[in-house]
mmCIF file of C-alpha atoms in Angstrom:
data_model
loop_
_atom_site.group_PDB
_atom_site.id
_atom_site.type_symbol
_atom_site.label_atom_id
_atom_site.label_comp_id
_atom_site.label_asym_id
_atom_site.label_seq_id
_atom_site.Cartn_x
_atom_site.Cartn_y
_atom_site.Cartn_z
ATOM 1 C CA MET A 23 -61.465 -7.035 -24.410
ATOM 2 C CA TRP A 24 -57.771 -7.521 -25.124
ATOM 3 C CA GLN A 25 -54.574 -5.659 -24.302
ATOM 4 C CA LEU A 26 -52.409 -3.557 -26.574
ATOM 5 C CA SER A 27 -48.786 -3.532 -25.393
ATOM 6 C CA ARG A 28 -45.793 -1.368 -26.194
ATOM 7 C CA VAL A 29 -42.228 -1.619 -24.888
ATOM 8 C CA ILE A 30 -40.973 1.805 -23.792
ATOM 9 C CA VAL A 31 -37.218 2.413 -23.517
ATOM 10 C CA SER A 32 -36.170 5.663 -21.838
ATOM 11 C CA CYS A 33 -32.398 5.201 -21.783
ATOM 12 C CA CYS A 34 -31.310 1.632 -22.473
ATOM 13 C CA ALA A 35 -32.693 -1.918 -22.519
ATOM 14 C CA ALA A 36 -32.138 -2.222 -18.766
ATOM 15 C CA ASP A 37 -34.847 0.378 -18.070
ATOM 16 C CA ALA A 38 -37.364 -0.972 -20.618
ATOM 17 C CA ARG A 39 -40.944 -1.403 -19.454
ATOM 18 C CA VAL A 40 -44.161 -2.631 -21.015
ATOM 19 C CA VAL A 41 -47.139 -0.287 -21.151
ATOM 20 C CA ASP A 42 -50.572 -1.910 -21.627
ATOM 21 C CA VAL A 43 -53.935 -0.472 -22.672
ATOM 22 C CA GLU A 44 -57.199 -2.451 -22.486
ATOM 23 C CA ILE A 45 -58.892 -2.433 -25.901
ATOM 24 C CA HIS A 46 -62.691 -2.591 -26.189
ATOM 25 C CA GLY A 47 -65.011 -2.638 -29.198
ATOM 26 C CA VAL A 48 -63.031 -4.625 -31.798
ATOM 27 C CA GLY A 49 -61.962 -8.233 -32.207
ATOM 28 C CA THR A 50 -58.574 -9.450 -31.065
ATOM 29 C CA PRO A 51 -55.882 -9.522 -33.766
ATOM 30 C CA GLN A 52 -53.346 -12.346 -33.860
ATOM 31 C CA ALA A 53 -50.627 -12.130 -31.202
ATOM 32 C CA ASN A 54 -47.602 -10.029 -32.183
ATOM 33 C CA THR A 55 -49.543 -8.212 -34.908
ATOM 34 C CA TRP A 56 -48.669 -4.518 -35.167
ATOM 35 C CA VAL A 57 -51.682 -2.206 -35.279
ATOM 36 C CA THR A 58 -52.654 1.431 -35.191
ATOM 37 C CA VAL A 59 -55.822 2.141 -33.208
ATOM 38 C CA THR A 60 -58.009 5.197 -32.787
ATOM 39 C CA GLY A 61 -60.689 5.632 -30.189
ATOM 40 C CA VAL A 62 -61.983 7.327 -27.077
ATOM 41 C CA TRP A 63 -60.400 6.898 -23.654
ATOM 42 C CA ARG A 64 -62.675 5.014 -21.250
ATOM 43 C CA PRO A 65 -62.972 6.243 -17.648
ATOM 44 C CA THR A 66 -60.770 4.017 -15.474
ATOM 45 C CA ALA A 67 -61.609 5.009 -11.913
ATOM 46 C CA GLY A 68 -60.207 2.391 -9.574
ATOM 47 C CA THR A 69 -58.280 0.453 -12.231
ATOM 48 C CA ARG A 70 -54.571 0.393 -12.972
ATOM 49 C CA VAL A 71 -54.720 -0.178 -16.740
ATOM 50 C CA PRO A 72 -55.983 2.578 -19.066
ATOM 51 C CA ALA A 73 -58.766 1.538 -21.452
ATOM 52 C CA LEU A 74 -59.756 2.619 -24.955
ATOM 53 C CA ASP A 75 -63.086 2.215 -26.785
ATOM 54 C CA VAL A 76 -61.779 1.648 -30.305
ATOM 55 C CA THR A 77 -63.378 3.296 -33.332
ATOM 56 C CA GLY A 78 -60.750 2.167 -35.848
ATOM 57 C CA LEU A 79 -58.008 -0.448 -36.160
ATOM 58 C CA THR A 80 -55.468 -0.917 -38.969
ATOM 59 C CA VAL A 81 -52.901 -3.721 -39.219
ATOM 60 C CA ILE A 82 -49.462 -2.292 -40.088
ATOM 61 C CA PRO A 83 -45.967 -3.714 -40.684
ATOM 62 C CA GLN A 84 -43.596 -3.834 -37.714
ATOM 63 C CA PRO A 85 -41.759 -0.498 -37.424
ATOM 64 C CA LYS A 86 -38.033 -0.442 -38.242
ATOM 65 C CA ASN A 87 -37.380 0.477 -34.593
ATOM 66 C CA PRO A 88 -40.080 -1.137 -32.418
ATOM 67 C CA TYR A 89 -38.363 0.156 -29.260
ATOM 68 C CA ARG A 90 -38.685 3.834 -30.053
ATOM 69 C CA ASP A 91 -37.835 5.972 -27.028
ATOM 70 C CA ALA A 92 -39.333 9.247 -28.224
ATOM 71 C CA PRO A 93 -42.919 10.278 -28.908
ATOM 72 C CA PRO A 94 -44.171 9.923 -32.487
ATOM 73 C CA ALA A 95 -43.291 12.730 -34.872
ATOM 74 C CA PRO A 96 -45.991 15.384 -35.371
ATOM 75 C CA GLY A 97 -48.565 14.247 -37.897
ATOM 76 C CA THR A 98 -47.873 10.527 -37.364
ATOM 77 C CA ARG A 99 -49.655 7.941 -35.271
ATOM 78 C CA PRO A 100 -48.093 5.731 -32.610
ATOM 79 C CA SER A 101 -48.314 1.969 -33.098
ATOM 80 C CA ALA A 102 -48.099 -1.044 -30.833
ATOM 81 C CA ALA A 103 -48.237 -4.839 -30.915
ATOM 82 C CA ALA A 104 -51.352 -6.758 -29.925
ATOM 83 C CA THR A 105 -51.126 -9.275 -27.106
ATOM 84 C CA PRO A 106 -53.819 -11.878 -26.327
#
């Protein structure tokens, strides 16, 4: 198990927050590697961090704007950086 993290900015850097998802089912990529994952949400009753059973993982280049403040465009996949 490892955590996938993404910085979310709603207005400006002052309101930035990190969102984590526990990743299960695949090995841990190197820290600060950008990946796209697909999978099935794992029930998280009683836990604070959402969890994903991964069925696919692809290493990708860092996006031009890693602090995107809007949802991904239709037909695209969100990405995030791996953290150990």
